[in-house]
Coordinates of C-alpha atoms and ligand atoms in Angstrom, one line a residue:
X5 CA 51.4 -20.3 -18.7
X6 CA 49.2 -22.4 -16.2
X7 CA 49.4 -24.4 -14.1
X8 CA 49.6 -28.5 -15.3
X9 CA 46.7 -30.5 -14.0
X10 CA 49.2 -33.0 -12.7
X11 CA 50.3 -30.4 -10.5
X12 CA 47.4 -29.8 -8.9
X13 CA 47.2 -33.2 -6.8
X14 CA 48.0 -33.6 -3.5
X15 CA 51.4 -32.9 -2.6
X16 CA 52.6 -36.1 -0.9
X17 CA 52.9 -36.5 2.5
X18 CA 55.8 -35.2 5.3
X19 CA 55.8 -39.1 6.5
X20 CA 56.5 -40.0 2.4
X21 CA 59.0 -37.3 1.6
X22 CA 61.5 -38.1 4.9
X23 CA 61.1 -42.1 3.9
X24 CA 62.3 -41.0 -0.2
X25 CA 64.4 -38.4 1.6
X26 CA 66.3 -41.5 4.0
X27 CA 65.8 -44.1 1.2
X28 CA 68.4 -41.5 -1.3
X29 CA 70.6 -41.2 1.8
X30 CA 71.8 -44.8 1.9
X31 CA 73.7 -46.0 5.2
X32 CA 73.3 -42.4 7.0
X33 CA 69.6 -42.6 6.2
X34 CA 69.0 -45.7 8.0
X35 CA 70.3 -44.7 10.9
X36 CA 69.3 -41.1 10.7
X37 CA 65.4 -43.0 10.3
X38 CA 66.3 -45.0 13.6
X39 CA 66.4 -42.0 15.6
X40 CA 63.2 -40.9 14.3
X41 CA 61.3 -43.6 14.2
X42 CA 57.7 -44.2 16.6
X43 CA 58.0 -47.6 18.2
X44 CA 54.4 -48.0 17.8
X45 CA 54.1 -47.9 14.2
X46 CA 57.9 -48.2 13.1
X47 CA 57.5 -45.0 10.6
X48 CA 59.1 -41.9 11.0
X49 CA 57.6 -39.7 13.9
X50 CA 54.0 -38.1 12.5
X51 CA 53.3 -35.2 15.1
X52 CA 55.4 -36.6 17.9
X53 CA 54.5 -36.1 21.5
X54 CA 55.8 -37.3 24.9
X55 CA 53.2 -39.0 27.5
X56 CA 53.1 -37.8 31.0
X57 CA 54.5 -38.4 33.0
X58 CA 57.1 -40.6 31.3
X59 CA 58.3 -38.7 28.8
X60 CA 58.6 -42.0 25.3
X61 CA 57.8 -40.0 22.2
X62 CA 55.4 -41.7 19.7
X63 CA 53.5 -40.1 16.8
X64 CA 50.0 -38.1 18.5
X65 CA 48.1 -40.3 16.2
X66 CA 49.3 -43.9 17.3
X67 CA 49.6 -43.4 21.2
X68 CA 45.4 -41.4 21.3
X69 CA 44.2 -44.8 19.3
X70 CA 46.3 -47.0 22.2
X71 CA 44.9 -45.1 25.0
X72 CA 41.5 -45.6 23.7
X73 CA 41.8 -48.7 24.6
X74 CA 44.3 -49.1 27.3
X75 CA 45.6 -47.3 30.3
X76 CA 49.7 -48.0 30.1
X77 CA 52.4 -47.0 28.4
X78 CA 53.1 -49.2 25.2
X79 CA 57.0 -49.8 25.9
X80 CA 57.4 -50.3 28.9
X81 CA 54.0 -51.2 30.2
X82 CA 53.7 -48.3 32.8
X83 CA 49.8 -47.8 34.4
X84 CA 48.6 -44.5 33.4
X85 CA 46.3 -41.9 34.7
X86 CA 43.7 -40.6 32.2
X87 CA 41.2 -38.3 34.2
X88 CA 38.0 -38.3 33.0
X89 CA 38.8 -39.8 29.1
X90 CA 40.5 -36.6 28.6
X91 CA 43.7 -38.0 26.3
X92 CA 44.8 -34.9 25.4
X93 CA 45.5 -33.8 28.6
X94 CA 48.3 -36.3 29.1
X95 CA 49.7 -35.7 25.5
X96 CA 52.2 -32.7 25.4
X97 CA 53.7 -31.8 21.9
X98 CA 57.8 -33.2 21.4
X99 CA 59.0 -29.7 19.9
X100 CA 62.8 -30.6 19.7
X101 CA 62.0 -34.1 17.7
X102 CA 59.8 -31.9 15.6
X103 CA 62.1 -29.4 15.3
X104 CA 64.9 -31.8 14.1
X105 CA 62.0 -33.7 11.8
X106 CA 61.6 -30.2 9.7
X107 CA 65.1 -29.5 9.7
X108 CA 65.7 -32.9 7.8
X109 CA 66.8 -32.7 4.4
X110 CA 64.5 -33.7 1.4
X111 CA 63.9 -33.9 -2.3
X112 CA 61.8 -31.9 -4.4
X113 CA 58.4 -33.6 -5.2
X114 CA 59.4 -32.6 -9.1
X115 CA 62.6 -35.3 -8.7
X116 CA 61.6 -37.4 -11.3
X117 CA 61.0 -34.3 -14.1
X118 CA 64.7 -33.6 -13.3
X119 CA 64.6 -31.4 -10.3
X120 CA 67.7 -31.3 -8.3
X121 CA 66.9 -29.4 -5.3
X122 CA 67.1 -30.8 -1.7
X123 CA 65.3 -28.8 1.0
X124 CA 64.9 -28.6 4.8
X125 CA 61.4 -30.6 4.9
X126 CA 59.9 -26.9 6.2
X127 CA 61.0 -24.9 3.8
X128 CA 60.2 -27.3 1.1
X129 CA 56.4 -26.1 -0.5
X130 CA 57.9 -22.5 -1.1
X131 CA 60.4 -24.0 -3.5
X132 CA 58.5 -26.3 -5.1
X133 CA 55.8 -23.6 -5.8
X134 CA 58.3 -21.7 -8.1
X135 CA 60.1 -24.8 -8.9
X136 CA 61.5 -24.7 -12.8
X137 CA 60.4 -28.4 -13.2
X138 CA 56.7 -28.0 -11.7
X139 CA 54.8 -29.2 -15.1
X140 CA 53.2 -26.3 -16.4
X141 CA 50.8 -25.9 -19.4
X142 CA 50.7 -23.6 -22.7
X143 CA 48.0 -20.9 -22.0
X144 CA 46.7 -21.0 -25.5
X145 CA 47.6 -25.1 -26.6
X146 CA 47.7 -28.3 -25.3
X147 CA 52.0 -28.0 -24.8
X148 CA 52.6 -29.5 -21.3
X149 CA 56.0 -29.5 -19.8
X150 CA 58.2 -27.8 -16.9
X151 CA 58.1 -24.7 -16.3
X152 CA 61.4 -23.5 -18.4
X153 CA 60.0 -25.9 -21.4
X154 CA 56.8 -24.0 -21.7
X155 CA 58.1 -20.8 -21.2
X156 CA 60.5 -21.4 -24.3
X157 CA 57.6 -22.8 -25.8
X158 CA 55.2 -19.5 -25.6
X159 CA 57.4 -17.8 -27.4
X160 CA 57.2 -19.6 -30.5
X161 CA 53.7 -20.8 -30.0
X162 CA 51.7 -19.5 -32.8
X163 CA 48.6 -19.4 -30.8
X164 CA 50.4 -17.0 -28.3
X165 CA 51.6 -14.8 -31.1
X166 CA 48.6 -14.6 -32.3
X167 CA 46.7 -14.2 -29.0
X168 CA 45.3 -10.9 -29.3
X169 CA 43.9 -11.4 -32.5
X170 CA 42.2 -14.5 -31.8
X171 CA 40.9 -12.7 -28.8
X172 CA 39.4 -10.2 -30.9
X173 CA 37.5 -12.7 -33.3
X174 CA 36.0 -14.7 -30.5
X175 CA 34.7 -11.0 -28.8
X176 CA 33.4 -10.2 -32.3
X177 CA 32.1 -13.8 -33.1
X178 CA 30.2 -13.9 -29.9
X179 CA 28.8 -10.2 -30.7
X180 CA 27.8 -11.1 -34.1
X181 CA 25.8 -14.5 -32.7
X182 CA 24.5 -11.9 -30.2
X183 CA 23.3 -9.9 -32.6
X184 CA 21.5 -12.5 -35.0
X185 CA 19.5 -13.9 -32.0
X186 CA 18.5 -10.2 -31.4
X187 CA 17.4 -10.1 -34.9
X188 CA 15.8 -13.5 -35.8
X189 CA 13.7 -12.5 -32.3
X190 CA 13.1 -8.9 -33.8
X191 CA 12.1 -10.4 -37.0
X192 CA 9.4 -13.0 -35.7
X193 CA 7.9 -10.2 -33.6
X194 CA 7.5 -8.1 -36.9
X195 CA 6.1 -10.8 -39.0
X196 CA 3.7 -11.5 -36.5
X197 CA 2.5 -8.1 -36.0
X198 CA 2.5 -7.6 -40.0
X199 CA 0.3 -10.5 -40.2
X200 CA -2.3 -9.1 -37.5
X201 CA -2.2 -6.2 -39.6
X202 CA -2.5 -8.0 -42.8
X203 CA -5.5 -9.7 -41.2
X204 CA -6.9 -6.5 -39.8
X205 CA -6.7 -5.5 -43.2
X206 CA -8.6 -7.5 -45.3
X207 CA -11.5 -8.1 -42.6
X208 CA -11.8 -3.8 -43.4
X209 CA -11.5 -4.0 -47.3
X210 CA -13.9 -7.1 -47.0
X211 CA -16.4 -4.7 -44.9
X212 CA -16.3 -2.0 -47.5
X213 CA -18.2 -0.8 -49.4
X214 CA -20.8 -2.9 -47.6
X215 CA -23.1 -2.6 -44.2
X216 CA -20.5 -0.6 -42.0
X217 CA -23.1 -1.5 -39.0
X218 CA -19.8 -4.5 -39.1
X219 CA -17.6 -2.1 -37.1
X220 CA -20.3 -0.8 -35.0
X221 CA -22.5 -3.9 -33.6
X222 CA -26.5 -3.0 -33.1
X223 CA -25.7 -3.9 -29.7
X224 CA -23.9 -0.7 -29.1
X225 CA -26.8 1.2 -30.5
X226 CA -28.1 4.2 -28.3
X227 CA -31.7 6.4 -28.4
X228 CA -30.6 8.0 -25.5
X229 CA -28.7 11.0 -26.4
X230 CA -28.0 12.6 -23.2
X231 CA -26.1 9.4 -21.6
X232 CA -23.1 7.5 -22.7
X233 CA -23.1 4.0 -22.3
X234 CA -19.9 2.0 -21.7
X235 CA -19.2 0.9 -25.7
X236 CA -19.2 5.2 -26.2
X237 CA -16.2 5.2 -23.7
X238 CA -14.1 3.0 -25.5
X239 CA -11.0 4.7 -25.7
X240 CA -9.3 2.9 -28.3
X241 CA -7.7 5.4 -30.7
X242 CA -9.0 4.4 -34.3
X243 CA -7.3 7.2 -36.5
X244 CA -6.6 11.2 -36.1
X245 CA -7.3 14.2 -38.2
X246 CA -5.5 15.3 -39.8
X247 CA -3.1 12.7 -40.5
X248 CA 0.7 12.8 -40.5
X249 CA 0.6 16.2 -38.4
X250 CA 1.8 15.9 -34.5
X251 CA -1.1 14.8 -32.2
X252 CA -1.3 17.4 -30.2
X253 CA -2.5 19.7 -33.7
X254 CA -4.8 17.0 -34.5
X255 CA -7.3 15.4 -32.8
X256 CA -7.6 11.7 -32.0
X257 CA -11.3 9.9 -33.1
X258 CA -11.7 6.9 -30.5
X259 CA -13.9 3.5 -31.1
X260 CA -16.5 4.9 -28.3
X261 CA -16.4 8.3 -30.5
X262 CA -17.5 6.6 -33.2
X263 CA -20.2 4.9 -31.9
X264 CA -22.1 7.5 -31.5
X265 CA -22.4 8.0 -35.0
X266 CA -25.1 4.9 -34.8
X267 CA -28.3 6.7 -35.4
X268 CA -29.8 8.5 -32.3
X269 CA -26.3 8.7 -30.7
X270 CA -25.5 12.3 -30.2
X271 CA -22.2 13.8 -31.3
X272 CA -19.6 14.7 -28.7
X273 CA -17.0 17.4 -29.2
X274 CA -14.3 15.8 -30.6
X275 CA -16.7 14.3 -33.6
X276 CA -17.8 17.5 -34.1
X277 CA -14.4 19.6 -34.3
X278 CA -13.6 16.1 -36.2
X279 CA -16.1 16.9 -39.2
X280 CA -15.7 21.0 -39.0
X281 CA -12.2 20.6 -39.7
X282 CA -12.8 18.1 -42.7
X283 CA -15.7 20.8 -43.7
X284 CA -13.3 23.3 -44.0
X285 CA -10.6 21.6 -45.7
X286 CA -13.4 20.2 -48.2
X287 CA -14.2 24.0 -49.3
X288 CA -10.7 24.8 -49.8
X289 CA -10.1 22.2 -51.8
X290 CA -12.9 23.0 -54.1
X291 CA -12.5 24.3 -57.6
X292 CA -14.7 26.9 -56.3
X293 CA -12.1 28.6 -53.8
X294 CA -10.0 29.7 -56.1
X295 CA -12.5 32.1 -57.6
X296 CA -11.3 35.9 -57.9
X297 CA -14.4 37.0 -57.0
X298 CA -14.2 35.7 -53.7
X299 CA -10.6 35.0 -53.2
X300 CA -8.8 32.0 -51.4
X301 CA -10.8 29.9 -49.5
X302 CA -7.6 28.8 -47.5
X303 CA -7.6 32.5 -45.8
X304 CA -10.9 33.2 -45.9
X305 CA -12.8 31.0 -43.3
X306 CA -11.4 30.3 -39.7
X307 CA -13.1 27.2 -37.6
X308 CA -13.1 27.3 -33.6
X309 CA -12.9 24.2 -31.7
X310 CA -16.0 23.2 -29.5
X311 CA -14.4 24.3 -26.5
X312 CA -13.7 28.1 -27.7
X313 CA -17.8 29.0 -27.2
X314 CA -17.6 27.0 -23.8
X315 CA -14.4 28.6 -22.4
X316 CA -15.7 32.3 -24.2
X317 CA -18.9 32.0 -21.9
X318 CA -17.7 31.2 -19.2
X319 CA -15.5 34.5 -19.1
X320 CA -12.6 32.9 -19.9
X321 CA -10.1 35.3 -21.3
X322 CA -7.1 32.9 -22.0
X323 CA -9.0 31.8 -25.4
X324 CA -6.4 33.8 -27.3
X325 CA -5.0 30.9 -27.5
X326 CA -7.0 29.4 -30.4
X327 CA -6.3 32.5 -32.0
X328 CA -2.5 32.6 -31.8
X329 CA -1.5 33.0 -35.4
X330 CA -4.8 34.0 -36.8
X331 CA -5.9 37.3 -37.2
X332 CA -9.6 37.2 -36.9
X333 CA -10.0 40.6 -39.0
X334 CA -8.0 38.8 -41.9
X335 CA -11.1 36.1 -42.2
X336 CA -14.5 36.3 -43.9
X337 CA -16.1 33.7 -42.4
X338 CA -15.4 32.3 -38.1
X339 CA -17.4 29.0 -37.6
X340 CA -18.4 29.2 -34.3
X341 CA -19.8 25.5 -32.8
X342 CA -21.9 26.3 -29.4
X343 CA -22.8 23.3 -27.3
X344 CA -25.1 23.8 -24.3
X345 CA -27.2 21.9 -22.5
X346 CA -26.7 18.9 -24.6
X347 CA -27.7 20.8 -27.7
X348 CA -25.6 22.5 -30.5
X349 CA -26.3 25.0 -32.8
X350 CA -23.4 27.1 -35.2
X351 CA -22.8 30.7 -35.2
X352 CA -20.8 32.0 -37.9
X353 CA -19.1 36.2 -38.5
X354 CA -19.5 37.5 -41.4
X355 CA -16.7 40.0 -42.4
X356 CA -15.3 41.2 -38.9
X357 CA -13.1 42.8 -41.0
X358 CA -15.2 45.2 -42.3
X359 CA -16.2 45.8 -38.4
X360 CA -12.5 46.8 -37.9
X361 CA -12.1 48.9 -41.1
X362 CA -15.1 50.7 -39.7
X363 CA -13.9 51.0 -36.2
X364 CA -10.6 52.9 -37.8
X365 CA -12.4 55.3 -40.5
X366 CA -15.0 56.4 -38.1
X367 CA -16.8 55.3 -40.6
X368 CA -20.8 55.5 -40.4
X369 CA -22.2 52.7 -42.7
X370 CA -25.6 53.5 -44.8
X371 CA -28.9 52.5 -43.6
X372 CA -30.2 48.7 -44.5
X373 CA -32.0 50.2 -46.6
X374 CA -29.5 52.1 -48.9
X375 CA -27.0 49.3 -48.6
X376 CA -28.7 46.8 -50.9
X377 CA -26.8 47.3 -54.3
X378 CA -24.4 45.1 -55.9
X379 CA -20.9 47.1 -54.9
X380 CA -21.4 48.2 -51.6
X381 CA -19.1 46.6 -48.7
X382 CA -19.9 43.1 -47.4
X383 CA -21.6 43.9 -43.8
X384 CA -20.5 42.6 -40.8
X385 CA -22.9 40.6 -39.2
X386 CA -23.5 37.1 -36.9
X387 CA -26.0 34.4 -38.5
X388 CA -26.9 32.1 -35.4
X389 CA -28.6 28.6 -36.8
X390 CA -30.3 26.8 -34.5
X391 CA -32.0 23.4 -35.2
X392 CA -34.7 23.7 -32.5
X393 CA -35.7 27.1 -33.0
X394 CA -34.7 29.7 -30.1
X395 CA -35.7 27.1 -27.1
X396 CA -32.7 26.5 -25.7
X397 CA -29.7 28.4 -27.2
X398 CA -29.9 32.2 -26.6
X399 CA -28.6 34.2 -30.3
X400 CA -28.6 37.3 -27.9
X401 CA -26.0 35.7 -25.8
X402 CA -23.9 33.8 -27.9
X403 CA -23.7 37.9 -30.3
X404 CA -22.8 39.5 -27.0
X405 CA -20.4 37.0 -26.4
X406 CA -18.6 36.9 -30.1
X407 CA -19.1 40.8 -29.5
X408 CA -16.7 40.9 -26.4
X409 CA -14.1 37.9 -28.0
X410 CA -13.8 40.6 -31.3
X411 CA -13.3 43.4 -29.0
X412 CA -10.2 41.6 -27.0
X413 CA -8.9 40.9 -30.2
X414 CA -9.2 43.8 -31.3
X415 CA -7.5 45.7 -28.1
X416 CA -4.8 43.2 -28.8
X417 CA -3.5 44.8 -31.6
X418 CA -5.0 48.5 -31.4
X419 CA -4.3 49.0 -27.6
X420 CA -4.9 52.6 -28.1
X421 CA -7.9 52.8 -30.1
X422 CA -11.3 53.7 -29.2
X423 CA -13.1 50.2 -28.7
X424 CA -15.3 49.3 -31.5
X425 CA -18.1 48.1 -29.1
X426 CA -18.8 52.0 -28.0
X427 CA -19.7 53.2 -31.0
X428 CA -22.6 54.7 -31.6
X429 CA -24.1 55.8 -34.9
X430 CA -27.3 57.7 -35.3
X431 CA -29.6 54.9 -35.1
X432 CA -27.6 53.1 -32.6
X433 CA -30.5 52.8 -30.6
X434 CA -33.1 51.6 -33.5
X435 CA -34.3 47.8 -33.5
X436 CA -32.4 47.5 -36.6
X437 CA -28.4 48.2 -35.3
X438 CA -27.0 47.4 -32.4
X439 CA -24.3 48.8 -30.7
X440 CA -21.8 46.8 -32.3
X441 CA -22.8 47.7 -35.2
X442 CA -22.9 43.8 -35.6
X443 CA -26.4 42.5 -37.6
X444 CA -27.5 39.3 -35.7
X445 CA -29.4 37.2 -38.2
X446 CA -31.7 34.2 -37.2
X447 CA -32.3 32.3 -40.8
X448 CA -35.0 29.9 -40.8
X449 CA -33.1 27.0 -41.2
X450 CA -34.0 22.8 -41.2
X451 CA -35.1 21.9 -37.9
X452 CA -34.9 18.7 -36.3
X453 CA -37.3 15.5 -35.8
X454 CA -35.2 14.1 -32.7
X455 CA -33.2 14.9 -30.0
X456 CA -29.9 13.8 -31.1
X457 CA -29.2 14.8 -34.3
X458 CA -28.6 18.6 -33.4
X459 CA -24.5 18.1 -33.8
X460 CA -25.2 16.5 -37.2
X461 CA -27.7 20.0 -37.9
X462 CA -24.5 22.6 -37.0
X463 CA -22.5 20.7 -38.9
X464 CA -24.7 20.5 -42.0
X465 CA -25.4 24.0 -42.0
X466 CA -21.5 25.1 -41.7
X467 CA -21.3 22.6 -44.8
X468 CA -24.3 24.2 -46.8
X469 CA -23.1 27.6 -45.8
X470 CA -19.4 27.1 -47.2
X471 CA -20.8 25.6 -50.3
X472 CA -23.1 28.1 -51.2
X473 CA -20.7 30.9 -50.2
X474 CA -17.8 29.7 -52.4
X475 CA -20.0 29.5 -55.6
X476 CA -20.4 31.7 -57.8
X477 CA -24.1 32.5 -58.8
X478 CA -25.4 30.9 -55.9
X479 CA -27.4 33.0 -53.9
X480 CA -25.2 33.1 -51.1
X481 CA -22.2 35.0 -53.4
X482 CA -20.2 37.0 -51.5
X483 CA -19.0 39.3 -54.6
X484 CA -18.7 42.6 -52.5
X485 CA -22.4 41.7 -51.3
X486 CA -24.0 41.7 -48.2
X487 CA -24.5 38.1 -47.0
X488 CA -27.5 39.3 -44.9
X489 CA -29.2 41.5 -47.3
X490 CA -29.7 37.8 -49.3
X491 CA -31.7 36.6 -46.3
X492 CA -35.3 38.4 -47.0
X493 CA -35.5 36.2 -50.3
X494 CA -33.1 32.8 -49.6
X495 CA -34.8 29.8 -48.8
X496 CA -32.7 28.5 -46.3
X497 CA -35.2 25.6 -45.3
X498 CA -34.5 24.5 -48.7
X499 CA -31.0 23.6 -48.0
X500 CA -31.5 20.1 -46.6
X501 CA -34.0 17.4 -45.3
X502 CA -33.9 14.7 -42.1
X503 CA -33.2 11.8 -44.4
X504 CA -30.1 14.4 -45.5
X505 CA -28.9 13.9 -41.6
X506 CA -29.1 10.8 -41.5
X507 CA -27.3 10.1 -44.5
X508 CA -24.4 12.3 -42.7
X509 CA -23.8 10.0 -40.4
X510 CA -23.3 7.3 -43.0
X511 CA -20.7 9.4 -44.9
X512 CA -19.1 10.1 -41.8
X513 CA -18.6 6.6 -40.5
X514 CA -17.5 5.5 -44.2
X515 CA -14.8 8.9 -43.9
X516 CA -13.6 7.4 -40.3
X517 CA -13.3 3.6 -41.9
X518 CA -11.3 5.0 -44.8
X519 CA -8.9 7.0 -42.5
X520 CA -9.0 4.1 -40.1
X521 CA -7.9 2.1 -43.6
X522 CA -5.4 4.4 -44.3
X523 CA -3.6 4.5 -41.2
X524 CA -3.6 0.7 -41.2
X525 CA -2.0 1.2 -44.9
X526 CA 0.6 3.3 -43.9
X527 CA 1.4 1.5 -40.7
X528 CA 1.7 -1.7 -42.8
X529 CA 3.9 0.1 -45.4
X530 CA 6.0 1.4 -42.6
X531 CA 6.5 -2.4 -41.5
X532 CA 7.5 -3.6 -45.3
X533 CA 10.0 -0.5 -45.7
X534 CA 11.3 -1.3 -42.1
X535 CA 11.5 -5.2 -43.1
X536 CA 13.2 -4.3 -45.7
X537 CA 15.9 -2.3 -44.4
X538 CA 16.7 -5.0 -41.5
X539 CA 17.3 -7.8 -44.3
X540 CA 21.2 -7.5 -44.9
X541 CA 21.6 -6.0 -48.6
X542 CA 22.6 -8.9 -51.2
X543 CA 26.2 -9.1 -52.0
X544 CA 26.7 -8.3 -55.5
X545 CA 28.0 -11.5 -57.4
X546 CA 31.7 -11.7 -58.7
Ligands
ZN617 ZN1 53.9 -43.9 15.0
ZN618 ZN1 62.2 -28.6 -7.5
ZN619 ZN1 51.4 -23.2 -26.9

């Protein structure tokens, strides 16, 4: 129930409801009005009050608008005294006439709806508040009446029965309006991101197979190698390697990354962990690395990050970490990148597994010499290839180094061994073993025409260096041979050119744009499947 708008006007007046109140009363009213009347304005009193010091009673209103203008009393014509314009001050309030005013009784305001109650004037807004015939409204129709008529009337009004559950549907109506806004907004943002990729799209496949120089302007082209210019700092992701896996297991190739694959940009770290990894995971995909006589590829070779050499030389011992997982001895082949002063070169162990098996027979292995027959035990060994010769990367150092990494692996599992590093055969001391019993080999390999392509060299010869070990035939077999006893007669300078390098960076960037390609694929696939799931399934048809 609430209230009717009718009853919410101005209740009328305490002057109007003692003239009605009179007016019903008939003779007695007359005189009863008499008694109360103000001789100024002939209505009952309004706020009476006496005038000193007289003492005639007329309403507060009608004698401060008289003394305005005059200085007597009204009636009888008296001269009055008004200090200073201060009216009030000769105005004191009548209490008994206003005490006999609110005592008078008078009709309810609701009369005319059929109210019956008469009231002392005072008392009279408490009743008619609660007042049965006060017009009231339906809380949930347009029925207007008293209140008794629209309390009967709620409870048979069908929108009151039914309240509740019309409550409900307008909470789930506004939810469900909520909702589509939500998604109509959702929806344009996705179609216009789709389109950006759709657009991003085609400019690629409209690139390729053409001049890939597109995604890398000439502007951006560098000959210095040793100093990275703002477009090689651009840290805009573009895809990571490998895909799908977290990105803290893979690493992430930036636009200013792949800018230095513009010719005479020199490679930084992450390019070149970048192409080791896809190196390695060519080989094992090869036909090749299934072959018995060399076994799986998958478990066979083991590629450091950039970082492991760094962190190795600089006697940091917390580089177990790149070997959680792996044991070393299990391998038969670590790709070790070494970047120094601006330059890389690749060192790679041969069988430190054989170094271990050694380490635990006691076992002295034959003479160079003796060794070189088709069955005897693949020798350990470290094959440093370095595209400027021996002018700035030390093979002595970076064996000592690998030396020290096998031996903490080593005392990591075999705590109570004697170290490997300590032993000493009888020609320990010759120019041919060292105490490690680990050959260092320095192959004449390819050597460089400029002074940034030396990344692009490491990497090659990790490449060449898988692919000859994994086939059979090749010179490089590893079927229970020594890889070092090959390197008297193998023509390692044979293995590529300069124009070769430069080609590398071409397949490179073409490898980044297809990734780049396929991310963009997979993100846009993502964005179908997703549009499709939002769109509310079709209702099957009766
Ligand atoms: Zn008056
Ligand atoms: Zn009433
Ligand atoms: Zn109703």
């Amino acid at each position: 129930m609430a209230d009717a708008a009718d009853a919410a006007e101005a209740p009328p007046s305490k002057r109007q409801r003692l003239e009605a109140a009179f007016e019903a009363q008939g003779e007695e009213g007359r005189r009863k009005r008499q008694h109360l009347c103000c001789s100024m304005c002939l209505g009952p009193f309004d706020e009476p009050v006496f005038v000193k010091p007289l003492g005639n009673t007329y309403c507060k209103g009608c004698i401060t608008a008289w003394l305005s203008e005059n200085r007597t009393d009204p009636l009888t014509g008296t001269r009055l005294t008004v200090r200073e314009g201060n009216i009030a001050a000769v105005l004191v309030p009548n209490i008994a006439v206003q005490q006999i005013i609110d005592a008078q009784s008078v009709p309810c305001r609701y009369a005319a709806r059929g109210c019956e109650a008469w009231s002392a004037l005072g008392d009279l807004e408490a009743h008619e508040a609660n007042c049965p015939c006060k017009p009231s409204k339906c809380a949930r129709c347009a029925f207007v009446g008293s209140r008794l008529e629209v309390a009967a009337h709620e409870q048979a009004c069908p929108f009151v029965v039914l309240g509740p559950v019309l409550d409900a549907q307008n909470a789930r109506i506004r939810n469900l309006e909520g909702e589509v806004r939500d998604a109509k907004r959702r929806l344009t943002a996705e179609h216009e991101a789709t389109q950006r990729l759709k657009a991003r799209l085609e400019a690629l496949e409209a690139q390729r197979p053409g001049d890939l120089a597109v995604v890398s302007p000439p502007a951006a082209r560098r000959t210095r190698a040793t100093r990275a210019g703002p477009a090689e700092t651009d840290p805009t992701p573009v895809f990571q390697y490998p895909p799908g896996v977290a990105a803290s297991d893979s690493i992430v190739v930036t636009r200013g990354d792949l800018r230095r694959l513009e010719p005479g940009g020199y490679l930084n770290e992450k390019l070149v962990d970048f192409y080791l990894k896809v190196i390695v995971a060519d080989a094992r995909r090869s036909p090749l690395a299934e072959d018995p006589d060399f076994g799986n590829m998958a478990s066979a070779v083991h590629a450091f990050p950039s970082d492991f050499f760094t962190m190795l030389s600089a006697g940091n011992e917390r580089v177990e970490r790149w070997t959680r997982g792996v044991d070393v001895f299990a391998k038969k082949f670590l790709l070790v990148p070494v970047v120094e002063d601006l330059h890389w070169s690749l060192a790679i162990v041969c069988h430190p597994g054989e170094l271990a098996k050694r380490a635990i027979a006691g076992h002295i292995y034959p003479t160079v010499d003796s060794a070189d027959h088709e069955d005897g035990p693949a020798r350990p060994c470290v094959i440093h290839m370095d595209s400027r010769g021996s002018s700035l990367h030390s093979a002595r150092k970076i064996e000592k180094w690998l030396r020290c990494f096998l031996e903490m692996e080593w005392r990591k599992r075999h705590a109570g061994e004697e170290p490997f590093t300590l032993w000493a055969g009888p020609r320990a001391g010759s120019a041919i073993m060292n105490p490690a019993d680990l050959l260092l080999a320095r192959p004449k390999v390819p050597q460089q025409m400029n002074s940034a392509d030396s990344g692009l060299y490491a990497l090659r010869y990790a490449q060449e260096f898988l692919t000859r070990a994994v086939c059979r035939g090749a010179p490089l077999a590893v079927n229970g041979r020594d890889v070092s006893l090959d390197f008297r007669d193998h023509d390692f300078e044979a293995w590529f050119t300069g124009r070769d390098i430069a080609e590398m960076r071409r397949d490179i960037k073409k490898l980044a744009a297809d990734l780049e390609l396929e991310k963009i694929r997979a993100a846009y696939r993502r964005e179908q499947a997703e549009d499709a799931a939002a769109r509310p399934p079709r209702r099957p048809r009766q």
